GROMACS .gro file of C-alpha atoms in nm:
model
  331
    1MET     CA    1  -3.240  -3.596 -18.499
    2LYS     CA    2  -3.612  -3.523 -18.572
    3LYS     CA    3  -3.570  -3.698 -18.920
    4TRP     CA    4  -3.389  -4.002 -18.774
    5LEU     CA    5  -3.681  -4.028 -18.494
    6SER     CA    6  -3.936  -3.991 -18.773
    7MET     CA    7  -3.819  -4.314 -18.949
    8PHE     CA    8  -3.965  -4.493 -18.637
    9PHE     CA    9  -4.286  -4.296 -18.640
   10ALA     CA   10  -4.588  -4.514 -18.571
   11VAL     CA   11  -4.898  -4.518 -18.768
   12ALA     CA   12  -5.145  -4.272 -18.580
   13LEU     CA   13  -5.476  -4.434 -18.658
   14LEU     CA   14  -5.705  -4.161 -18.516
   15ALA     CA   15  -5.892  -4.277 -18.196
   16ALA     CA   16  -6.176  -4.024 -18.260
   17SER     CA   17  -6.407  -4.102 -18.555
   18VAL     CA   18  -6.668  -3.902 -18.718
   19THR     CA   19  -6.941  -3.982 -18.980
   20GLY     CA   20  -6.889  -3.794 -19.314
   21CYS     CA   21  -7.147  -3.646 -19.521
   22SER     CA   22  -7.374  -3.905 -19.704
   23SER     CA   23  -7.250  -4.011 -20.063
   24PRO     CA   24  -7.336  -4.281 -20.296
   25ALA     CA   25  -7.182  -4.621 -20.257
   26PRO     CA   26  -6.839  -4.616 -20.429
   27THR     CA   27  -6.757  -4.829 -20.732
   28THR     CA   28  -6.446  -5.023 -20.643
   29GLU     CA   29  -6.394  -5.271 -20.924
   30ALA     CA   30  -6.101  -5.196 -21.155
   31PRO     CA   31  -6.191  -5.132 -21.515
   32GLU     CA   32  -6.104  -5.402 -21.770
   33GLY     CA   33  -5.722  -5.403 -21.837
   34SER     CA   34  -5.607  -5.226 -21.510
   35GLU     CA   35  -5.424  -5.423 -21.240
   36ALA     CA   36  -5.568  -5.485 -20.903
   37PRO     CA   37  -5.351  -5.553 -20.615
   38ALA     CA   38  -5.270  -5.934 -20.541
   39ASP     CA   39  -5.443  -5.914 -20.200
   40GLY     CA   40  -5.729  -5.713 -20.335
   41LYS     CA   41  -5.664  -5.394 -20.127
   42TYR     CA   42  -5.459  -5.092 -20.239
   43LYS     CA   43  -5.230  -4.933 -19.974
   44VAL     CA   44  -5.298  -4.563 -19.914
   45ALA     CA   45  -5.073  -4.356 -19.692
   46TYR     CA   46  -5.242  -4.020 -19.553
   47VAL     CA   47  -4.979  -3.777 -19.426
   48ALA     CA   48  -5.151  -3.520 -19.210
   49ARG     CA   49  -4.995  -3.191 -19.137
   50ALA     CA   50  -5.047  -3.189 -18.764
   51GLN     CA   51  -5.295  -3.360 -18.522
   52ALA     CA   52  -5.259  -3.054 -18.295
   53ASP     CA   53  -5.434  -2.840 -18.574
   54SER     CA   54  -5.806  -2.883 -18.522
   55PHE     CA   55  -5.894  -2.865 -18.883
   56ALA     CA   56  -5.609  -3.119 -18.981
   57ALA     CA   57  -5.745  -3.356 -18.711
   58TRP     CA   58  -6.097  -3.320 -18.844
   59LEU     CA   59  -5.990  -3.394 -19.182
   60ALA     CA   60  -5.774  -3.703 -19.095
   61ASN     CA   61  -6.070  -3.824 -18.896
   62ALA     CA   62  -6.306  -3.792 -19.180
   63VAL     CA   63  -6.073  -3.957 -19.425
   64LYS     CA   64  -6.041  -4.257 -19.207
   65GLU     CA   65  -6.421  -4.271 -19.178
   66GLU     CA   66  -6.480  -4.235 -19.535
   67SER     CA   67  -6.206  -4.486 -19.630
   68GLU     CA   68  -6.416  -4.754 -19.453
   69LYS     CA   69  -6.664  -4.741 -19.725
   70TYR     CA   70  -6.414  -4.876 -19.968
   71ASP     CA   71  -6.331  -5.245 -19.957
   72ASN     CA   72  -6.048  -5.217 -20.203
   73MET     CA   73  -5.823  -4.985 -19.995
   74THR     CA   74  -5.662  -4.974 -19.664
   75VAL     CA   75  -5.579  -4.618 -19.536
   76ASP     CA   76  -5.301  -4.554 -19.281
   77ILE     CA   77  -5.283  -4.202 -19.106
   78PHE     CA   78  -4.963  -4.039 -19.024
   79ASP     CA   79  -4.903  -3.732 -18.821
   80GLY     CA   80  -4.645  -3.472 -18.967
   81GLN     CA   81  -4.644  -3.288 -18.632
   82ALA     CA   82  -4.615  -2.935 -18.814
   83SER     CA   83  -4.264  -3.034 -18.893
   84ASP     CA   84  -4.126  -3.040 -19.241
   85ASP     CA   85  -3.861  -3.285 -19.141
   86THR     CA   86  -4.108  -3.502 -18.996
   87GLU     CA   87  -4.352  -3.503 -19.273
   88ASN     CA   88  -4.074  -3.543 -19.546
   89SER     CA   89  -3.958  -3.847 -19.370
   90LEU     CA   90  -4.295  -3.994 -19.345
   91ILE     CA   91  -4.338  -3.948 -19.723
   92GLU     CA   92  -3.998  -4.115 -19.777
   93ASN     CA   93  -4.113  -4.407 -19.550
   94ALA     CA   94  -4.433  -4.450 -19.763
   95ILE     CA   95  -4.227  -4.474 -20.066
   96ALA     CA   96  -3.997  -4.731 -19.917
   97ASN     CA   97  -4.289  -4.930 -19.785
   98LYS     CA   98  -4.448  -4.919 -20.141
   99TYR     CA   99  -4.782  -4.767 -20.077
  100ASP     CA  100  -4.990  -4.744 -20.397
  101LEU     CA  101  -5.116  -4.397 -20.338
  102ILE     CA  102  -4.991  -4.121 -20.094
  103ILE     CA  103  -5.222  -3.825 -19.992
  104ILE     CA  104  -5.005  -3.533 -19.876
  105GLN     CA  105  -5.145  -3.251 -19.656
  106PRO     CA  106  -4.846  -3.016 -19.664
  107ASN     CA  107  -4.701  -2.826 -19.377
  108ASN     CA  108  -4.514  -2.627 -19.627
  109GLY     CA  109  -4.575  -2.715 -19.982
  110GLU     CA  110  -4.248  -2.622 -20.135
  111ALA     CA  111  -4.074  -2.822 -19.859
  112GLN     CA  112  -4.273  -3.124 -19.957
  113ARG     CA  113  -4.262  -3.073 -20.329
  114PRO     CA  114  -3.949  -3.265 -20.400
  115TYR     CA  115  -4.073  -3.552 -20.189
  116ALA     CA  116  -4.400  -3.579 -20.360
  117GLU     CA  117  -4.206  -3.582 -20.696
  118LYS     CA  118  -3.993  -3.853 -20.551
  119ALA     CA  119  -4.307  -4.060 -20.496
  120ILE     CA  120  -4.426  -4.002 -20.853
  121ALA     CA  121  -4.084  -4.109 -20.993
  122ALA     CA  122  -4.113  -4.415 -20.781
  123GLY     CA  123  -4.447  -4.508 -20.961
  124ILE     CA  124  -4.672  -4.397 -20.663
  125LYS     CA  125  -4.985  -4.188 -20.714
  126VAL     CA  126  -4.999  -3.875 -20.533
  127ILE     CA  127  -5.277  -3.641 -20.418
  128THR     CA  128  -5.207  -3.318 -20.239
  129THR     CA  129  -5.476  -3.155 -20.037
  130ASN     CA  130  -5.529  -2.865 -19.806
  131ALA     CA  131  -5.333  -2.716 -19.949
  132ARG     CA  132  -5.260  -2.841 -20.311
  133ILE     CA  133  -4.898  -2.821 -20.431
  134SER     CA  134  -4.948  -2.687 -20.776
  135GLY     CA  135  -4.739  -2.759 -21.079
  136ILE     CA  136  -4.626  -3.109 -20.985
  137GLU     CA  137  -4.654  -3.327 -21.297
  138GLY     CA  138  -4.838  -3.640 -21.252
  139ALA     CA  139  -4.987  -3.532 -20.913
  140SER     CA  140  -5.369  -3.481 -20.845
  141SER     CA  141  -5.522  -3.241 -20.605
  142VAL     CA  142  -5.820  -3.202 -20.398
  143ASP     CA  143  -5.861  -2.869 -20.228
  144ALA     CA  144  -6.066  -2.545 -20.175
  145ASP     CA  145  -6.003  -2.204 -20.308
  146PRO     CA  146  -5.822  -2.011 -20.018
  147TYR     CA  147  -5.866  -1.676 -20.170
  148LYS     CA  148  -6.251  -1.708 -20.194
  149GLN     CA  149  -6.248  -1.857 -19.828
  150ALA     CA  150  -6.090  -1.537 -19.695
  151GLN     CA  151  -6.277  -1.300 -19.957
  152VAL     CA  152  -6.628  -1.397 -19.821
  153ASN     CA  153  -6.520  -1.292 -19.467
  154ALA     CA  154  -6.347  -0.980 -19.602
  155GLU     CA  155  -6.656  -0.871 -19.773
  156LEU     CA  156  -6.871  -0.891 -19.449
  157ALA     CA  157  -6.593  -0.709 -19.246
  158VAL     CA  158  -6.580  -0.427 -19.490
  159GLU     CA  159  -6.930  -0.359 -19.372
  160LYS     CA  160  -6.911  -0.457 -19.010
  161ILE     CA  161  -6.578  -0.337 -18.872
  162PRO     CA  162  -6.623   0.000 -18.740
  163GLN     CA  163  -6.451   0.329 -18.876
  164ASN     CA  164  -6.094   0.367 -18.756
  165ALA     CA  165  -6.086   0.046 -18.598
  166ASN     CA  166  -5.770  -0.122 -18.458
  167VAL     CA  167  -5.750  -0.487 -18.557
  168VAL     CA  168  -5.497  -0.772 -18.519
  169ILE     CA  169  -5.397  -1.031 -18.783
  170LEU     CA  170  -5.323  -1.395 -18.714
  171LYS     CA  171  -5.133  -1.552 -19.004
  172GLY     CA  172  -5.061  -1.933 -19.109
  173PRO     CA  173  -4.713  -2.057 -19.178
  174PRO     CA  174  -4.532  -1.875 -19.466
  175GLY     CA  175  -4.484  -2.081 -19.777
  176ASN     CA  176  -4.826  -2.240 -19.703
  177PHE     CA  177  -5.062  -2.188 -20.026
  178HIS     CA  178  -5.372  -2.136 -19.790
  179ALA     CA  179  -5.200  -1.917 -19.559
  180ASP     CA  180  -5.057  -1.685 -19.820
  181GLU     CA  181  -5.363  -1.680 -20.048
  182ARG     CA  182  -5.596  -1.595 -19.758
  183TYR     CA  183  -5.363  -1.315 -19.641
  184LYS     CA  184  -5.342  -1.193 -19.981
  185SER     CA  185  -5.730  -1.196 -20.012
  186TRP     CA  186  -5.773  -0.985 -19.690
  187GLN     CA  187  -5.519  -0.744 -19.820
  188LYS     CA  188  -5.696  -0.661 -20.146
  189GLU     CA  189  -6.046  -0.735 -20.042
  190PHE     CA  190  -6.055  -0.557 -19.696
  191PHE     CA  191  -5.735  -0.334 -19.635
  192GLU     CA  192  -5.730  -0.166 -19.969
  193LYS     CA  193  -6.101  -0.075 -19.931
  194ARG     CA  194  -6.071   0.024 -19.543
  195PRO     CA  195  -5.760   0.249 -19.526
  196ASP     CA  196  -5.896   0.386 -19.209
  197VAL     CA  197  -5.820   0.069 -19.022
  198THR     CA  198  -5.503   0.040 -18.829
  199ILE     CA  199  -5.327  -0.289 -18.769
  200VAL     CA  200  -5.184  -0.304 -18.415
  201GLY     CA  201  -5.071  -0.662 -18.418
  202GLU     CA  202  -4.963  -0.918 -18.669
  203GLU     CA  203  -4.793  -1.234 -18.612
  204ILE     CA  204  -4.752  -1.580 -18.758
  205ALA     CA  205  -4.919  -1.833 -18.521
  206ASN     CA  206  -4.889  -2.142 -18.750
  207TRP     CA  207  -5.253  -2.236 -18.741
  208ASN     CA  208  -5.199  -2.315 -18.359
  209LYS     CA  209  -5.449  -2.204 -18.098
  210ASP     CA  210  -5.194  -2.163 -17.807
  211GLU     CA  211  -4.960  -1.952 -18.014
  212ALA     CA  212  -5.259  -1.720 -18.121
  213MET     CA  213  -5.366  -1.703 -17.747
  214THR     CA  214  -5.007  -1.591 -17.639
  215TYR     CA  215  -4.993  -1.328 -17.906
  216MET     CA  216  -5.334  -1.190 -17.826
  217GLU     CA  217  -5.243  -1.171 -17.442
  218THR     CA  218  -4.939  -0.946 -17.568
  219TRP     CA  219  -5.162  -0.730 -17.789
  220MET     CA  220  -5.391  -0.676 -17.536
  221GLN     CA  221  -5.134  -0.523 -17.286
  222ALA     CA  222  -5.002  -0.305 -17.565
  223SER     CA  223  -5.337  -0.182 -17.700
  224LYS     CA  224  -5.654  -0.131 -17.488
  225LYS     CA  225  -5.858  -0.089 -17.806
  226ILE     CA  226  -5.877  -0.378 -18.053
  227ASP     CA  227  -6.196  -0.397 -18.259
  228ALA     CA  228  -6.142  -0.725 -18.458
  229ILE     CA  229  -5.928  -1.022 -18.491
  230ILE     CA  230  -5.867  -1.122 -18.850
  231SER     CA  231  -5.746  -1.487 -18.852
  232MET     CA  232  -5.647  -1.716 -19.148
  233ASN     CA  233  -5.827  -1.997 -18.963
  234ASP     CA  234  -6.062  -2.086 -18.687
  235ASN     CA  235  -5.824  -2.250 -18.464
  236MET     CA  236  -5.618  -1.927 -18.426
  237ALA     CA  237  -5.929  -1.715 -18.390
  238ALA     CA  238  -6.043  -1.940 -18.121
  239GLY     CA  239  -5.718  -1.909 -17.921
  240ALA     CA  240  -5.741  -1.524 -17.960
  241LEU     CA  241  -6.089  -1.527 -17.839
  242GLU     CA  242  -5.988  -1.744 -17.531
  243ALA     CA  243  -5.750  -1.481 -17.438
  244VAL     CA  244  -6.009  -1.195 -17.422
  245LYS     CA  245  -6.282  -1.419 -17.262
  246ASP     CA  246  -6.445  -1.259 -16.966
  247LYS     CA  247  -6.273  -0.913 -17.029
  248PRO     CA  248  -6.557  -0.656 -17.052
  249GLU     CA  249  -6.329  -0.405 -17.252
  250PHE     CA  250  -6.319  -0.649 -17.542
  251ALA     CA  251  -6.694  -0.786 -17.507
  252GLU     CA  252  -6.766  -0.641 -17.858
  253ILE     CA  253  -6.459  -0.761 -18.049
  254GLN     CA  254  -6.518  -0.912 -18.377
  255ALA     CA  255  -6.337  -1.215 -18.505
  256TYR     CA  256  -6.308  -1.371 -18.846
  257GLY     CA  257  -6.193  -1.722 -18.948
  258VAL     CA  258  -6.184  -1.992 -19.207
  259ASP     CA  259  -6.277  -2.373 -19.178
  260GLY     CA  260  -6.620  -2.379 -19.027
  261THR     CA  261  -6.497  -2.610 -18.742
  262ALA     CA  262  -6.757  -2.717 -18.484
  263GLU     CA  263  -6.591  -2.498 -18.223
  264ALA     CA  264  -6.624  -2.206 -18.448
  265CYS     CA  265  -6.977  -2.259 -18.539
  266LEU     CA  266  -7.046  -2.274 -18.148
  267LEU     CA  267  -6.850  -1.948 -18.104
  268ILE     CA  268  -7.080  -1.789 -18.359
  269LYS     CA  269  -7.379  -1.929 -18.225
  270ASP     CA  270  -7.266  -1.765 -17.865
  271GLY     CA  271  -7.218  -1.439 -18.034
  272LYS     CA  272  -6.835  -1.455 -17.972
  273MET     CA  273  -6.724  -1.504 -18.333
  274THR     CA  274  -6.851  -1.295 -18.641
  275SER     CA  275  -6.802  -1.531 -18.927
  276THR     CA  276  -6.614  -1.808 -19.090
  277SER     CA  277  -6.628  -1.976 -19.417
  278LEU     CA  278  -6.670  -2.358 -19.449
  279GLN     CA  279  -6.390  -2.582 -19.552
  280SER     CA  280  -6.581  -2.898 -19.505
  281ALA     CA  281  -6.334  -3.175 -19.413
  282TYR     CA  282  -6.630  -3.408 -19.479
  283ASP     CA  283  -6.666  -3.288 -19.837
  284LEU     CA  284  -6.282  -3.314 -19.882
  285ALA     CA  285  -6.270  -3.671 -19.737
  286ILE     CA  286  -6.541  -3.785 -19.979
  287ALA     CA  287  -6.359  -3.619 -20.274
  288LEU     CA  288  -6.009  -3.763 -20.147
  289MET     CA  289  -6.128  -4.119 -20.127
  290ASP     CA  290  -6.339  -4.096 -20.449
  291THR     CA  291  -6.046  -3.939 -20.622
  292SER     CA  292  -5.797  -4.213 -20.479
  293ASN     CA  293  -6.036  -4.479 -20.592
  294LYS     CA  294  -6.052  -4.361 -20.948
  295LEU     CA  295  -5.686  -4.317 -20.970
  296LEU     CA  296  -5.601  -4.647 -20.821
  297THR     CA  297  -5.842  -4.850 -21.044
  298GLY     CA  298  -5.741  -4.648 -21.363
  299GLU     CA  299  -6.073  -4.491 -21.422
  300GLU     CA  300  -5.899  -4.154 -21.431
  301THR     CA  301  -5.530  -4.055 -21.454
  302GLN     CA  302  -5.547  -3.700 -21.297
  303ILE     CA  303  -5.814  -3.513 -21.105
  304ASP     CA  304  -5.781  -3.152 -20.986
  305MET     CA  305  -6.085  -3.019 -20.798
  306ASP     CA  306  -6.209  -2.767 -20.531
  307ILE     CA  307  -6.495  -2.790 -20.291
  308ASP     CA  308  -6.732  -2.483 -20.214
  309CYS     CA  309  -6.676  -2.242 -19.931
  310PRO     CA  310  -7.004  -2.088 -19.801
  311LEU     CA  311  -7.003  -1.804 -19.523
  312ILE     CA  312  -7.108  -1.899 -19.200
  313THR     CA  313  -7.276  -1.624 -18.983
  314PRO     CA  314  -7.524  -1.609 -18.699
  315ASP     CA  315  -7.793  -1.612 -18.967
  316ASN     CA  316  -7.726  -1.950 -19.087
  317VAL     CA  317  -7.501  -2.117 -18.830
  318ASP     CA  318  -7.779  -2.356 -18.704
  319GLN     CA  319  -7.764  -2.543 -19.022
  320TYR     CA  320  -7.391  -2.613 -18.973
  321ILE     CA  321  -7.408  -2.693 -18.612
  322GLU     CA  322  -7.674  -2.950 -18.727
  323MET     CA  323  -7.424  -3.079 -18.970
  324HIS     CA  324  -7.160  -3.124 -18.705
  325LYS     CA  325  -7.424  -3.283 -18.477
  326LYS     CA  326  -7.509  -3.543 -18.734
  327ALA     CA  327  -7.136  -3.623 -18.774
  328GLY     CA  328  -7.082  -3.668 -18.398
  329ALA     CA  329  -6.862  -3.366 -18.366
  330ILE     CA  330  -7.112  -3.176 -18.137
  331ASN     CA  331  -7.312  -3.377 -17.877
   0.00000   0.00000   0.00000
């Protein structure tokens, strides 16, 4: 039923727009010998993982805004609704509608792999992003290194989390490259180095704030001592922190995330969150549109790249709050 309904899924052009990081004016002329579309504009489909996911929404907004700098492309945004069936159907629809390029932000990389391969077989260019689906012949990718994203947080946590601490873990969806690699990094870079730490709760919250808040409420009832929240993204960390808000017994709880969202930066500034690592949707959007343009005009045939992942703490959070203010994400 979901798949049938998704065939009628409307284009979800995002209402909220933000201004991305500054970048040089793009070159949009096709090199000699390459074919430009008859109407002068290439059609690009961006299939977002889920608009309910704060980072996915941030990235989709940034992509839409950045795309407006290119007069040779039109970009349509589609919402995968955190559903493999929906996302796969949207990719199939984009193939049927003869888009020139499809950007896929997977819900579950392995579930989307055959549909990305189907698009390539149909002669459509494909970019996978956040997280890349590796090993697809003919596909490009724009991403960040999820192991490093978690590692910079884990290295700080080794020093900051107290001895014999109780911690809880919030995981992303299984099979998602970023979720799996961040979890692997925490295991190697923190838990192997801190055998004194006890895990009193561990659940898959699917990047979702509400799910994370529900799990945290349950853990609080079962364990009166929780020293740290280890989350694979900021959205889940924020949900868990919402559950402990105004509860004195958890006033000193630490929380670690990934993404560097506006919300996470404000939580760090307020002393409620310990750290996050930046996965700049602005930088990803700039790279995605530049890569799309180069692939479509024939300047490049394949591009695979990663953006940086600096650690954000109370010591440097002001510069990232300023970044979000300039982009309009923080008033």
